Structures are given as structure tokens and as C-alpha cells.
Coordinates of C-alpha atoms and ligand atoms in Angstrom, one line a residue:
M1 CA 100.6 37.3 5.0
P2 CA 101.4 42.0 5.9
T3 CA 98.5 42.9 3.0
L4 CA 96.4 40.0 3.7
Y5 CA 95.1 39.9 8.0
R6 CA 94.6 43.6 6.7
D7 CA 92.9 43.0 4.0
I8 CA 90.2 40.4 6.1
A9 CA 90.3 43.4 8.5
E10 CA 89.3 45.0 6.5
E11 CA 86.6 43.2 4.5
L12 CA 85.4 42.1 8.4
A13 CA 85.0 46.1 9.1
R14 CA 82.9 46.4 6.5
Q15 CA 80.1 43.9 7.3
I16 CA 80.2 45.3 10.7
A17 CA 79.4 48.8 9.3
T18 CA 77.1 47.3 6.8
G19 CA 75.3 45.4 8.9
V20 CA 76.8 41.7 8.5
H21 CA 78.0 41.1 11.6
R22 CA 76.0 42.8 13.8
P23 CA 76.6 44.1 17.3
G24 CA 77.0 41.1 19.9
D25 CA 77.1 38.7 17.2
R26 CA 80.3 36.1 17.8
L27 CA 82.5 36.0 15.3
P28 CA 83.7 32.6 13.0
G29 CA 86.0 30.9 15.3
V30 CA 89.7 31.8 14.3
R31 CA 90.5 27.7 13.1
S32 CA 87.1 27.9 11.1
H33 CA 87.7 31.2 9.5
A34 CA 91.6 30.0 8.8
Q35 CA 89.9 26.8 7.0
Q36 CA 87.0 28.8 5.4
R37 CA 89.5 31.2 3.4
G38 CA 92.7 28.3 3.6
V39 CA 95.2 31.2 5.1
S40 CA 96.8 30.3 8.3
V41 CA 95.1 30.6 11.6
A42 CA 97.9 33.0 12.8
T43 CA 97.2 35.8 9.4
V44 CA 93.1 35.4 11.2
V45 CA 94.4 35.9 14.8
A46 CA 96.4 39.5 13.5
A47 CA 93.2 40.8 11.5
Y48 CA 91.0 39.5 14.8
R49 CA 93.5 42.0 16.8
K50 CA 93.7 45.1 14.0
L51 CA 89.8 45.3 14.8
E52 CA 90.1 44.6 18.7
D53 CA 92.7 47.5 18.6
A54 CA 90.3 49.5 16.4
G55 CA 87.6 49.0 18.9
Y56 CA 85.5 46.8 16.6
I57 CA 85.3 44.0 18.5
E58 CA 86.2 42.6 21.6
A59 CA 87.4 39.0 22.8
R60 CA 86.0 37.3 25.6
S61 CA 87.9 34.3 27.4
R62 CA 87.1 31.2 26.2
S63 CA 84.2 32.0 23.9
G64 CA 86.1 34.0 20.7
F65 CA 85.8 37.5 19.6
Y66 CA 82.7 39.7 19.7
V67 CA 81.4 42.8 18.0
R68 CA 81.2 45.8 20.0
A69 CA 78.2 48.4 20.3
R70 CA 78.5 50.9 17.9
Q71 CA 81.3 53.6 18.5
T72 CA 78.5 56.6 19.0
I73 CA 76.4 55.3 22.0
Q74 CA 76.4 57.8 24.7
T75 CA 76.3 56.2 28.0
I76 CA 74.8 58.3 31.5
E77 CA 77.5 59.8 33.5
S78 CA 75.4 60.6 36.4
T79 CA 72.0 59.9 37.0
A80 CA 71.2 61.7 40.5
A81 CA 72.7 64.7 42.9
P82 CA 75.3 63.7 44.3
V83 CA 73.4 64.1 47.6
A84 CA 71.0 61.8 49.0
A85 CA 67.8 62.8 49.5
P86 CA 65.2 62.6 52.7
P87 CA 63.8 58.9 53.4
R88 CA 60.9 58.6 52.0
P89 CA 58.3 56.5 52.0
V90 CA 57.2 54.0 48.7
T91 CA 55.3 54.6 46.0
G92 CA 54.4 52.8 42.6
Q93 CA 53.8 49.7 43.4
A94 CA 50.1 49.6 40.5
M95 CA 52.6 50.1 38.0
A96 CA 55.0 47.4 39.1
M97 CA 52.1 45.2 39.5
A98 CA 51.1 45.5 35.9
L99 CA 54.7 44.6 34.6
I100 CA 54.6 41.5 36.5
K101 CA 52.0 40.8 35.7
A102 CA 52.3 41.4 31.8
A103 CA 55.4 39.3 32.3
N104 CA 53.1 36.2 31.8
D105 CA 51.3 37.5 28.9
P106 CA 53.0 36.1 25.4
G107 CA 50.6 38.7 23.7
I108 CA 52.8 40.8 24.8
V109 CA 56.8 41.5 24.1
Q110 CA 57.6 41.9 27.3
L111 CA 61.7 44.0 28.2
G112 CA 60.0 45.1 31.5
A113 CA 60.5 42.7 33.7
A114 CA 63.3 41.5 34.5
V115 CA 63.2 38.0 33.6
P116 CA 64.8 35.8 30.7
D117 CA 63.2 34.7 28.0
P118 CA 63.1 30.9 28.6
S119 CA 65.7 30.3 25.6
Y120 CA 68.8 31.6 27.5
L121 CA 67.9 28.6 30.5
P122 CA 69.1 25.4 30.7
T123 CA 65.8 24.8 30.8
N124 CA 66.4 20.7 30.0
A125 CA 69.0 20.0 32.4
V126 CA 66.8 21.6 35.0
A127 CA 63.5 19.5 34.0
R128 CA 66.1 16.3 34.0
A129 CA 66.9 17.1 37.4
L130 CA 63.5 17.7 38.6
A131 CA 62.2 14.6 36.9
G132 CA 65.0 12.6 38.3
I133 CA 65.2 14.0 42.1
A134 CA 60.5 13.2 41.8
R135 CA 61.9 9.7 41.1
T136 CA 64.6 8.9 43.4
E137 CA 63.8 10.8 46.1
R138 CA 60.2 10.1 46.2
S139 CA 59.7 9.9 50.2
R140 CA 62.3 13.5 51.1
A141 CA 59.7 15.3 48.2
A142 CA 56.5 14.9 50.4
A143 CA 57.8 16.1 53.2
Y144 CA 58.3 19.9 54.1
M145 CA 62.1 20.4 53.8
M146 CA 62.0 22.3 57.1
P147 CA 64.6 25.5 57.9
P148 CA 67.2 26.4 57.3
G149 CA 66.4 23.8 54.3
A150 CA 68.3 20.7 52.8
P151 CA 71.8 20.2 53.6
E152 CA 72.9 19.3 50.4
L153 CA 71.7 22.4 48.7
R154 CA 73.0 24.4 51.9
R155 CA 76.8 22.9 51.6
Q156 CA 77.2 23.7 48.0
I157 CA 75.9 26.9 47.9
A158 CA 78.2 27.2 51.2
R159 CA 81.5 26.1 48.5
R160 CA 80.5 28.5 45.6
M161 CA 80.5 31.8 47.9
S162 CA 84.0 30.0 49.1
Q163 CA 85.6 30.6 46.1
T164 CA 84.1 34.0 45.7
G165 CA 86.4 35.2 48.9
G166 CA 86.7 34.0 53.0
S167 CA 85.4 30.7 53.7
I168 CA 81.3 30.9 54.6
P169 CA 80.5 27.7 56.6
A170 CA 77.2 25.8 55.0
D171 CA 75.4 26.6 59.1
E172 CA 74.8 30.7 57.5
V173 CA 72.8 29.0 54.5
I174 CA 69.3 29.3 54.9
I175 CA 67.4 28.5 52.4
T176 CA 64.5 30.6 51.0
T177 CA 61.7 31.0 48.1
G178 CA 63.7 33.6 45.8
C179 CA 66.1 36.1 47.0
Q180 CA 62.6 38.6 47.3
E181 CA 62.0 36.1 50.3
A182 CA 65.6 36.7 51.2
L183 CA 65.5 40.3 51.1
S184 CA 62.2 40.7 52.6
L185 CA 63.4 37.8 55.2
A186 CA 66.6 39.9 56.4
L187 CA 65.5 43.4 56.6
R188 CA 62.4 41.6 59.0
A189 CA 65.2 40.4 60.6
V190 CA 67.2 44.1 61.5
T191 CA 64.7 46.6 61.3
V192 CA 61.0 47.8 63.1
R193 CA 58.4 49.5 61.3
G194 CA 59.3 53.1 60.3
D195 CA 62.8 52.3 60.4
V196 CA 64.6 54.3 57.6
V197 CA 66.9 51.6 55.3
A198 CA 69.9 53.3 52.8
V199 CA 69.0 52.3 49.6
E200 CA 70.9 53.1 46.0
S201 CA 69.6 55.1 43.7
P202 CA 68.0 53.7 41.1
A203 CA 66.9 50.8 43.1
F204 CA 65.3 47.5 42.3
Y205 CA 61.2 48.7 42.5
G206 CA 61.0 45.1 44.2
L207 CA 62.6 45.9 46.9
L208 CA 61.4 49.2 47.4
H209 CA 57.6 47.4 47.2
V210 CA 58.7 44.8 50.4
M211 CA 60.2 47.9 52.1
E212 CA 56.9 49.6 51.4
S213 CA 55.1 46.6 52.2
L214 CA 57.0 46.4 56.0
G215 CA 56.6 50.0 56.8
L216 CA 59.8 51.1 56.0
E217 CA 61.4 54.0 54.6
A218 CA 64.2 54.8 51.9
L219 CA 66.8 57.7 52.7
E220 CA 68.2 56.8 48.8
I221 CA 71.7 57.2 48.0
P222 CA 72.7 58.3 44.6
A223 CA 75.4 55.7 42.9
H224 CA 77.9 55.9 39.9
P225 CA 76.4 54.4 36.2
R226 CA 80.1 52.5 36.8
E227 CA 81.7 52.9 40.1
G228 CA 78.5 52.0 42.2
L229 CA 77.1 53.7 45.6
A230 CA 78.5 57.2 46.1
L231 CA 80.4 56.1 49.4
D232 CA 80.8 60.0 50.3
A233 CA 77.0 60.6 49.6
L234 CA 76.9 57.6 52.0
A235 CA 78.6 59.4 54.5
L236 CA 77.2 62.2 54.9
A237 CA 73.4 60.7 55.0
L238 CA 74.7 58.3 58.0
D239 CA 75.8 61.7 60.1
R240 CA 72.7 63.0 59.0
W241 CA 69.5 60.0 59.5
K242 CA 69.6 57.4 62.2
V243 CA 70.3 54.5 59.9
A244 CA 68.6 50.6 60.3
A245 CA 70.1 49.0 57.7
C246 CA 71.5 49.8 54.1
V247 CA 70.9 47.0 51.0
V248 CA 72.9 47.4 48.0
S249 CA 73.7 45.5 44.9
P250 CA 77.6 45.8 44.7
N251 CA 77.2 43.4 42.1
F252 CA 76.3 44.6 38.5
S253 CA 73.4 46.3 40.1
N254 CA 69.2 46.4 38.8
P255 CA 69.2 48.8 36.8
L256 CA 72.6 50.0 36.2
G257 CA 74.8 47.4 35.9
Y258 CA 77.6 48.4 37.9
C259 CA 80.6 46.3 39.8
M260 CA 82.0 47.8 42.6
S261 CA 85.9 47.3 42.8
D262 CA 87.3 45.8 45.6
D263 CA 88.4 48.4 47.5
R264 CA 84.9 50.7 47.1
K265 CA 83.3 47.3 48.2
R266 CA 85.2 46.9 51.3
A267 CA 84.9 50.4 52.1
L268 CA 81.6 50.3 52.3
V269 CA 81.5 47.7 54.8
E270 CA 84.3 49.5 56.8
R271 CA 81.5 53.0 56.7
L272 CA 78.6 51.0 57.8
A273 CA 80.9 49.0 60.5
Q274 CA 82.3 52.3 62.4
H275 CA 77.9 53.7 62.2
G276 CA 77.0 49.6 63.8
I277 CA 74.6 49.6 59.9
P278 CA 74.0 45.9 58.8
L279 CA 74.6 45.4 55.3
I280 CA 72.7 43.3 53.1
E281 CA 73.7 42.2 50.0
D282 CA 71.6 41.3 46.9
D283 CA 74.4 39.0 44.8
V284 CA 71.6 38.0 42.4
Y285 CA 73.3 38.9 39.5
G286 CA 77.1 38.2 40.5
D287 CA 77.4 35.2 38.7
L288 CA 76.7 37.3 35.5
G289 CA 79.1 39.0 34.6
F290 CA 80.9 39.7 31.3
G291 CA 84.3 39.6 32.8
N292 CA 86.8 36.7 33.2
R293 CA 86.4 36.6 36.4
R294 CA 83.5 36.2 39.2
P295 CA 83.9 39.4 40.8
S296 CA 83.9 39.1 44.7
T297 CA 81.3 39.9 47.5
C298 CA 81.3 42.0 50.2
K299 CA 81.0 39.0 51.5
G300 CA 83.4 37.0 50.8
L301 CA 85.9 40.0 51.3
M302 CA 85.0 40.6 54.8
P303 CA 83.3 37.5 56.0
Q304 CA 83.6 38.6 59.8
A305 CA 81.7 41.9 58.8
D306 CA 77.5 42.6 60.0
I307 CA 76.7 41.1 56.5
L308 CA 73.2 39.4 55.4
Y309 CA 73.7 38.3 52.1
C310 CA 71.3 37.1 49.5
S311 CA 71.0 35.9 46.7
S312 CA 69.0 33.1 44.0
F313 CA 68.9 31.6 40.6
S314 CA 66.5 33.0 39.2
K315 CA 68.4 34.7 36.6
T316 CA 70.5 31.7 35.7
L317 CA 68.6 28.4 36.3
S318 CA 64.9 29.5 36.8
P319 CA 63.1 32.0 38.3
G320 CA 60.6 29.3 38.6
L321 CA 62.2 26.6 40.6
R322 CA 61.9 30.1 43.3
I323 CA 64.9 28.9 45.0
G324 CA 67.1 31.7 47.0
W325 CA 68.8 31.9 50.1
V326 CA 70.3 34.3 52.6
A327 CA 73.9 33.9 54.5
A328 CA 74.2 35.5 57.9
G329 CA 76.0 34.2 60.9
G330 CA 75.8 35.1 64.4
R331 CA 72.1 36.6 65.8
H332 CA 71.0 36.9 62.2
R333 CA 70.7 33.2 61.5
E334 CA 68.6 31.9 64.1
R335 CA 66.2 35.4 63.8
I336 CA 65.8 34.3 59.7
E337 CA 64.7 30.6 60.3
Y338 CA 62.5 31.6 62.8
L339 CA 61.2 34.4 60.5
K340 CA 61.1 31.8 57.2
Y341 CA 59.8 28.9 59.1
V342 CA 56.5 31.6 60.4
T343 CA 56.2 32.9 56.8
S344 CA 56.0 29.9 54.7
I345 CA 56.8 26.9 56.9
A346 CA 59.4 25.7 54.1
S347 CA 60.3 26.0 50.4
P348 CA 59.5 23.4 47.9
T349 CA 61.7 20.2 48.6
V350 CA 62.2 18.8 45.1
P351 CA 63.5 22.2 43.6
Q352 CA 66.0 22.5 46.1
L353 CA 67.5 18.8 45.5
A354 CA 67.0 19.2 41.9
V355 CA 69.7 22.8 42.2
A356 CA 71.5 21.3 44.8
E357 CA 72.1 17.8 41.8
L358 CA 72.8 20.9 39.2
L359 CA 75.7 22.4 41.6
E360 CA 77.4 19.5 42.7
S361 CA 77.2 17.7 39.1
G362 CA 79.4 20.6 37.4
R363 CA 76.5 21.3 35.0
Y364 CA 75.4 24.8 36.8
E365 CA 79.2 26.1 36.3
R366 CA 79.5 24.5 32.6
Y367 CA 76.5 26.1 31.8
L368 CA 76.9 30.1 33.0
R369 CA 80.5 30.3 30.8
E370 CA 77.6 29.6 27.8
V371 CA 75.1 32.2 28.9
R372 CA 77.5 35.2 30.4
G373 CA 78.7 35.4 26.7
R374 CA 74.9 35.3 25.7
Y375 CA 73.9 38.2 28.1
A376 CA 77.1 39.7 26.7
S377 CA 75.6 40.2 23.4
A378 CA 72.1 40.7 24.2
V379 CA 73.3 44.0 25.7
A380 CA 75.1 44.7 23.1
R381 CA 72.6 44.3 20.7
M382 CA 70.0 46.4 22.3
S383 CA 72.4 49.2 23.1
D384 CA 72.7 49.2 19.6
A385 CA 69.3 49.3 18.9
V386 CA 68.7 52.1 21.3
M387 CA 71.2 53.9 19.8
N388 CA 69.1 53.6 16.0
Y389 CA 66.2 53.9 17.0
F390 CA 65.6 56.3 20.0
P391 CA 65.5 60.1 19.3
E392 CA 69.0 62.3 19.5
G393 CA 69.6 62.9 23.2
T394 CA 69.0 59.0 24.8
R395 CA 71.8 58.0 27.1
I396 CA 72.5 54.5 28.1
S397 CA 74.4 52.2 30.6
Q398 CA 77.2 49.9 30.3
P399 CA 76.7 47.4 32.3
A400 CA 79.4 45.5 33.1
G401 CA 76.9 42.0 34.2
G402 CA 73.5 41.0 34.3
F403 CA 70.9 41.3 30.6
V404 CA 69.1 45.0 32.2
L405 CA 70.0 48.1 30.2
W406 CA 69.1 51.6 32.0
V407 CA 68.2 54.1 29.0
E408 CA 67.7 58.5 29.7
L409 CA 65.6 59.8 27.0
P410 CA 65.1 63.3 26.3
Q411 CA 64.4 65.5 29.5
D412 CA 60.3 66.4 28.2
V413 CA 59.8 62.4 27.8
D414 CA 57.9 60.8 30.6
G415 CA 58.6 57.6 31.4
F416 CA 55.7 56.6 33.1
D417 CA 53.4 57.8 30.2
L418 CA 55.3 56.3 27.9
A419 CA 55.4 52.7 30.1
R420 CA 51.0 52.8 30.3
R421 CA 50.8 53.8 26.3
A422 CA 53.4 51.0 25.3
L423 CA 51.5 48.3 27.6
S424 CA 48.4 49.4 25.8
Q425 CA 50.3 48.7 22.4
G426 CA 51.2 45.3 23.5
V427 CA 55.2 46.3 24.7
S428 CA 56.0 45.9 28.2
I429 CA 58.6 48.4 29.9
A430 CA 59.8 49.9 33.3
P431 CA 59.5 53.0 33.8
G432 CA 62.2 55.1 35.8
T433 CA 60.2 56.3 38.7
L434 CA 59.4 52.7 39.6
F435 CA 63.2 52.0 41.1
S436 CA 63.2 55.4 43.1
A437 CA 60.7 56.5 46.2
S438 CA 60.9 60.3 46.1
G439 CA 59.5 60.0 42.3
K440 CA 63.3 60.3 40.7
F441 CA 63.7 59.1 37.1
R442 CA 60.9 60.6 35.6
N443 CA 62.5 60.4 31.9
F444 CA 64.2 56.8 32.3
I445 CA 63.0 53.8 31.5
R446 CA 64.7 50.2 32.1
L447 CA 65.0 47.6 28.9
S448 CA 65.1 43.6 29.6
C449 CA 67.3 42.5 26.7
A450 CA 67.5 38.6 27.5
R451 CA 64.9 38.0 24.4
V452 CA 65.3 36.7 20.9
W453 CA 66.2 39.2 18.7
D454 CA 63.5 38.9 16.0
A455 CA 61.3 41.0 13.5
R456 CA 58.8 41.4 16.9
L457 CA 61.2 42.8 18.9
E458 CA 62.7 45.3 16.3
R459 CA 58.9 46.0 15.6
A460 CA 58.2 46.7 19.1
L461 CA 61.5 49.0 19.4
V462 CA 60.2 50.9 16.7
Q463 CA 57.0 51.7 18.1
L464 CA 58.3 52.0 21.5
A465 CA 61.2 55.2 19.7
K466 CA 57.9 56.7 17.8
L467 CA 55.6 56.5 21.0
I468 CA 59.0 58.7 22.3
Ligands
PLP1 C1 68.3 43.1 42.0 C2 67.5 42.2 42.6 N1 67.4 41.6 43.5 C3 66.0 40.9 43.7 C4 65.3 40.0 42.7 C5 64.3 38.9 42.8 O1 65.2 37.8 42.8 P1 64.3 36.2 42.8 O2 63.3 36.3 41.5 O3 64.9 34.9 42.8 O4 62.7 36.9 44.0 C6 65.7 40.7 41.7 C7 64.3 40.1 40.8 O5 64.2 40.6 39.2 C8 66.3 42.0 41.4 O6 65.9 42.0 40.2

């Protein structure tokens, strides 16, 4: 054992350096590796620990050992000036629509929209649940499921939410058609046309476009790539401008992928409470962290605060189900129920009952345990490829969850122009300016990593690098 484990570690390190094991790959299980080499489990564990200490691999809870992205990766340290720009109306709708339409075109390599490839989704379990409900719940399935939505689904959602902090009653949960509708209803409940809404910068472009359609102005608060929303910049901005609401994704924001600490989440809620401003918390990626523990939510940490919590099953079960929800108490609940009714009467019944079944049976949790590691691997692999192919001066985010990568290109590259040219050659990417209401992030792009890694994808990345 004294030298054997070192030999194994050195051999694996060589294999990693020469690309036999690529970033994001899972190393063989300790037991099977030991059996295959005819050595003890302790020897293989010692070899893996040595590689872990040297930064080659990382252990993921209950999942195994994975190859880490290269050490030469340049990470983004700060993406914006530390103060908020004045509030602005939102633009960029045409490019957003082109990206969204590209997402349904099989001829295009999809690195633009944040939609997982179906191979990451539990499509068999979803199909079985949908078919089962359609068969067993014929009369209910044929009827409207009036707001606030299916009681069994709302109970399951409240039960899961209560595991991330304080208890959330099922009464507070209103089912929506995805998280996009949840955000739209929450904004409509607390703002009127012409109001200013504070958002993280960069922010999810779908949110900015909902705001634009409601006649709201965006007050962009800079966000740190790892720590999240800059609370000092928020404090300065709130002293200066009258703000009607604040929308933040504290867990695995899109596009930066940071996860705010509990202390920073509490400080955010307290700061907004001092000004009487409701928080709209977007937690659509909250179940997709790479760490051991599901992160807390602002709503869970401070259930009595003025928080409208929005999420959906689009990034986990399937975007096509279109099942999301708002959890909000007090005066907001009735208003949101009414707004949901006037917008679309109700969300489809069968998907609501199918999702309730997937939650109740435990299949959702089992699926999450498996897919988190796959998303972490996909991000590691994309990070490595970007650092390999893209020109010097490229820097990337280090997401703590989710499946998107924020890429800073050299100063002279125009991400919008790049996205247009790439699309004309069959590759979709999201240009950075979409994530700002004030034209920031011109030399940034966002890449969705939840794709099947094949020769076509590799070629698309080489093609992108050439265009840059
Ligand atoms: C941060 C964020 N919020 C909301 C949404 C919308 O989610 P849904 O598809 O459930 O409407 C998305 C989808 O990309 C997102 O990234």
C-alpha cells in the first residue's frame, strides 16, 4: 500500500492530463476499481484522496469522485460597476424571440435557451404519471382546476418548501403556468405601470421582458459572481430611488449561478423590509445545487416577511409540463388568485395531478439526487472546452448549481453580433446584452451546458471560437 496508492494516483493523473478522463467524468467506483486492479478498497480510496488533495478530482456526496475542470480556468471576479445605473425601460425582445424559436429547431445546436436536453429529464417517469392520471382521473382531468390549483399538488409543494426553512401552509401556494407566469403574476400584484423594480444585474432576460410588457422600469443592482446581489449597492439605490419591488434569484441565479449565504439572504430581506419593499424570490434552480445540501430560501428563512416566492418544475421534471407556483401569504394571495383567473382561468389539470404523484411517490427526489451530479459534470465539461477553444482573455463563471455558464469574452468582441452570426451558422447562444436593460455585458455570452456531449457540439464550440 505505501507506494501502490501513489502509483494508481499518478496513473490516473496522467489519464486526466491526456484526456482519457475528461472534466466532469465520474471515476470508476472505489469498490469496482479495487476489484479490477486486485487491490484493497483502502488503496483506491487513498489514491482518490491524493488526487482530490492535488485538485484533480472532487468527491460528490453519495455519487462518487469526478474529474474537476482544469486549474487554468480564468474565473470572472466582478461583472459590473459597484453602483446601480438609473432605472431604464427594457429592450432586446427580437433577439430573445429568435433564441426561443431556435430552441424548438432540431437543426440548431442549442446553447442559447436555458432548456435541458430531454436526456437530462425523467421523461419515462413523467410519461407514466401523465398516462396514469389520464386513465384514473377521467372526470377531474376533463374539468378546470380552478385557482389556486390542485390541492394535492399544493400540499406536496408546501411540504417540500417547509423542508428548506420555516413552515409554509398549502393555503399560500397558487399553481401557475410555469415560473414565468409566477413572476408575471407576482409583479402585477405589487406594481403598477411606470413603477421601478430592482433586479440583479445580470438578470434573467425573461424577467426583463415581462417587466417591459408591464411598463415597469428596471433598476439594475450589480451582483458578485459568487456572493450574489451587492447589498451595499442595493442600500445606496434604495436611498436614491422609489422602488416598488425587488426580484432576486438567491439560489443559482441565471446567468451567474451564485448561491447567496444565509446571512446575505437575511440581510437582503431585512434591507427591503426597512423600506417596505416586497421581495419576489425566483427559486427555479433551487433544487439543482452541486453541493450536499439543498440551500435555504429567503421565504424559508423568514416566512413572515413580505416575500412572493416563485418557482416551477421546468428545470427539473420538464419545461413542457408548464407547472409552476407562487407562494405568498396575506394580502397578496387573493390578488394573485384573481390575476391567475383573469389571465388564463386555470393551469392544465392533468400535469398538476401528475406532478403531485411524482412528488408523493418520492420519484422526484430520487431523480434530483441523480441529475445534480450530471449537471455539475456538464458545467465542468463546458468550462473546460471554453477555456480550451476560446481565445486568451476569456473568463467564465463558477456556478454553484443550475446548468448555465456566463462567459466574458475579450473586450473587443460584440456578443450580440456573435450570436447573430452563430445563429446563421446553426448555433444558438444568448448574448450578454439580453441580461441587462441598459446595454451592459456587450462582450459576454451565456451558454447552456445541459446538452448531449457529441462531435456536433464539439464542432459548434470550435465554430464559435472561430467566429470570435
Ligand atoms: C431564472 C428563471 N426564472 C424563470 C424562468 C421561467 O421558467 P418556466 O419555464 O417555468 O416558465 C426561467 C427559464 O429559463 C429562468 O431561468
